[in-house]
Amino acid sequence: MGAVTTADRGERAPKQDRSRATRQRLLEAAVACLAEHGWAGSTVSVVAERAGVSRGAAQHHFPTREDLFTAAVEYVAEERSTALRALFPDGAGDDRRAVVAALVDLYTGPLFRAALHLWVAASNEEPLRPRVTELEARVGRETHRIAVELLGADESRPGVRETVQGLLDMARGLGLANLLTDDTGRRDRVIAQWSSILDGVLTD
């Protein structure tokens, strides 16, 4: 077998870059399809067409439909987590309302809508259920960690952990309410109230 040349390595790198780009397009297209069309209307073929790749290329990256959609929701959740942290590179300081508003935004966009369709499908599709349950637990733990970090919450103090979790449960509820109607007005008032509650619980 001949030695690997610099030219060989140079050729392999663009192929890897193209492969990563294809995978990313598929993941983003999958979330968009799931948010717009639900589980029933989101097949591998539909996602591949939207991403501008062949069905074969899609199945090379994701052998099953379940692989594709669970990976897609996880990918975008990670992207949103990174973006959320980037909003507060030095921490939120005393501006807890900005953190609460940013956390609520996580549950009122296309990612939440896509995830919700995946949860509903998992309740009816036995092969999908354990994967979505595990994914939701992992994403939930990460979101909780970010909330604690940005709020500067000391969870060793009584009631703090439950208050942070209550905030995330409230945010998810606002996301559900926003699916059918624009809930902006009520959402702003609830964000203000929760910010006040957090100030009372988290401030020494």
XYZ file of C-alpha atoms in Angstrom:
204
model
C 0.000 0.000 0.000
C 1.433 3.403 -1.007
C 2.010 6.261 1.384
C -0.732 8.836 1.813
C 0.369 11.945 -0.036
C -0.318 15.582 0.736
C -2.509 15.657 -2.353
C -4.555 12.715 -1.012
C -5.064 14.512 2.297
C -5.958 17.700 0.467
C -8.574 15.857 -1.574
C -10.039 14.171 1.504
C -10.510 17.445 3.410
C -12.910 19.020 0.862
C -14.870 15.742 0.768
C -15.210 15.838 4.559
C -16.238 19.485 4.387
C -18.874 18.661 1.770
C -20.109 15.766 3.870
C -20.454 17.979 6.950
C -22.252 20.644 4.917
C -24.655 18.049 3.494
C -25.359 16.693 6.973
C -26.031 20.184 8.312
C -28.415 20.991 5.452
C -30.318 17.781 6.123
C -30.616 18.517 9.843
C -31.846 22.066 9.277
C -34.284 20.926 6.570
C -35.615 18.186 8.865
C -36.430 20.640 11.655
C -38.089 23.034 9.202
C -40.191 20.226 7.696
C -41.195 18.905 11.092
C -42.204 22.378 12.274
C -44.230 23.079 9.116
C -45.710 19.688 8.222
C -45.602 17.562 11.370
C -44.412 13.966 11.599
C -46.847 12.540 9.048
C -45.794 15.041 6.372
C -42.061 14.832 7.027
C -40.508 11.914 5.198
C -36.844 11.394 4.353
C -37.659 12.137 0.709
C -39.321 15.451 1.563
C -36.372 16.488 3.730
C -33.824 15.426 1.106
C -35.623 17.450 -1.565
C -35.746 20.507 0.683
C -32.048 20.137 1.500
C -31.181 19.770 -2.176
C -29.643 16.311 -1.852
C -30.589 12.854 -3.087
C -32.547 10.422 -0.941
C -29.538 8.095 -1.116
C -27.265 10.795 0.269
C -29.745 11.437 3.074
C -29.864 7.753 3.983
C -26.071 7.554 3.886
C -25.973 10.072 6.726
C -29.149 8.912 8.488
C -30.155 5.293 7.755
C -33.635 5.664 9.278
C -36.261 8.358 9.594
C -35.939 8.175 13.375
C -32.175 8.753 13.110
C -32.727 11.861 11.008
C -35.352 13.599 13.105
C -33.941 12.897 16.555
C -30.511 14.071 15.339
C -32.114 17.165 13.816
C -33.881 18.261 16.982
C -30.748 17.608 19.047
C -28.566 19.545 16.594
C -30.743 22.634 16.605
C -31.160 22.457 20.392
C -27.367 22.543 20.709
C -27.177 25.473 18.301
C -29.786 27.377 20.307
C -27.964 26.636 23.571
C -24.752 28.042 22.101
C -26.604 31.124 20.859
C -28.255 31.628 24.259
C -24.920 31.571 26.044
C -23.491 33.964 23.447
C -26.192 36.515 24.337
C -24.676 36.803 27.816
C -20.916 36.212 27.405
C -20.177 37.896 30.748
C -23.265 36.631 32.539
C -26.539 38.471 32.908
C -25.602 40.435 36.013
C -28.778 41.791 37.565
C -30.780 41.737 34.316
C -32.741 38.605 35.076
C -35.658 39.738 32.943
C -33.443 39.513 29.831
C -32.521 35.933 30.756
C -36.156 34.967 31.371
C -37.166 36.491 28.023
C -34.344 34.647 26.215
C -35.328 31.335 27.807
C -38.976 31.860 26.841
C -37.858 32.560 23.271
C -36.418 29.023 23.172
C -39.949 27.682 23.488
C -41.723 29.970 21.033
C -39.821 29.311 17.804
C -39.616 26.600 15.116
C -37.414 24.333 17.249
C -40.084 23.967 19.926
C -42.746 23.374 17.286
C -40.585 20.675 15.678
C -39.815 19.069 19.028
C -43.509 19.051 19.923
C -44.365 17.155 16.720
C -41.625 14.679 17.585
C -43.035 14.198 21.108
C -46.546 13.588 19.755
C -45.203 11.089 17.203
C -43.236 9.320 19.941
C -46.393 8.861 21.982
C -47.815 6.777 19.106
C -44.667 5.305 17.518
C -43.148 2.687 19.816
C -39.696 2.567 18.100
C -39.378 6.344 18.408
C -40.437 6.704 22.048
C -37.248 5.700 23.922
C -35.091 7.815 21.640
C -37.224 10.923 22.082
C -37.557 10.356 25.841
C -33.779 10.162 26.184
C -33.268 13.178 23.915
C -35.783 15.297 25.802
C -34.141 14.417 29.126
C -30.712 15.385 27.789
C -31.914 18.671 26.246
C -33.871 19.457 29.420
C -30.812 18.944 31.639
C -28.703 21.191 29.416
C -31.341 23.942 29.360
C -31.600 23.770 33.144
C -27.804 24.057 33.459
C -27.775 27.122 31.197
C -30.616 28.749 33.144
C -28.802 28.218 36.462
C -25.576 29.588 34.992
C -27.135 32.698 33.433
C -29.314 33.490 36.433
C -26.425 33.023 38.863
C -28.668 30.688 40.864
C -27.306 28.878 43.923
C -29.186 25.594 43.902
C -27.863 24.642 47.333
C -30.356 27.139 48.766
C -33.835 25.765 49.561
C -36.386 26.292 46.807
C -33.973 27.643 44.193
C -33.797 24.514 42.033
C -37.577 24.187 42.038
C -37.984 27.868 41.116
C -35.627 27.525 38.140
C -37.428 24.372 36.999
C -40.753 26.140 37.430
C -39.463 28.924 35.175
C -38.640 26.387 32.434
C -42.009 24.646 32.856
C -43.700 28.042 32.574
C -41.692 28.839 29.432
C -42.788 25.559 27.860
C -46.406 26.357 28.696
C -46.087 29.761 27.033
C -44.663 28.014 23.986
C -47.704 25.756 23.814
C -50.058 28.731 24.149
C -48.231 30.492 21.327
C -48.791 27.625 18.864
C -52.374 28.646 18.123
C -52.434 32.402 18.733
C -49.958 35.239 19.109
C -49.558 35.336 22.875
C -47.050 38.206 22.991
C -49.020 40.538 25.250
C -49.723 38.010 27.988
C -46.234 36.567 27.592
C -44.615 39.931 28.369
C -46.641 40.256 31.581
C -45.791 36.717 32.686
C -42.079 37.310 31.969
C -42.178 40.454 34.122
C -43.857 38.557 36.973
C -41.418 35.637 36.837
C -38.482 38.039 36.782
C -39.822 39.609 39.971
C -40.254 36.169 41.580
C -36.688 35.210 40.651
C -35.309 38.441 42.076
C -37.016 37.644 45.360
C -35.826 34.024 45.474
C -32.286 34.440 44.126
C -31.231 37.718 45.712
C -29.334 37.410 48.979
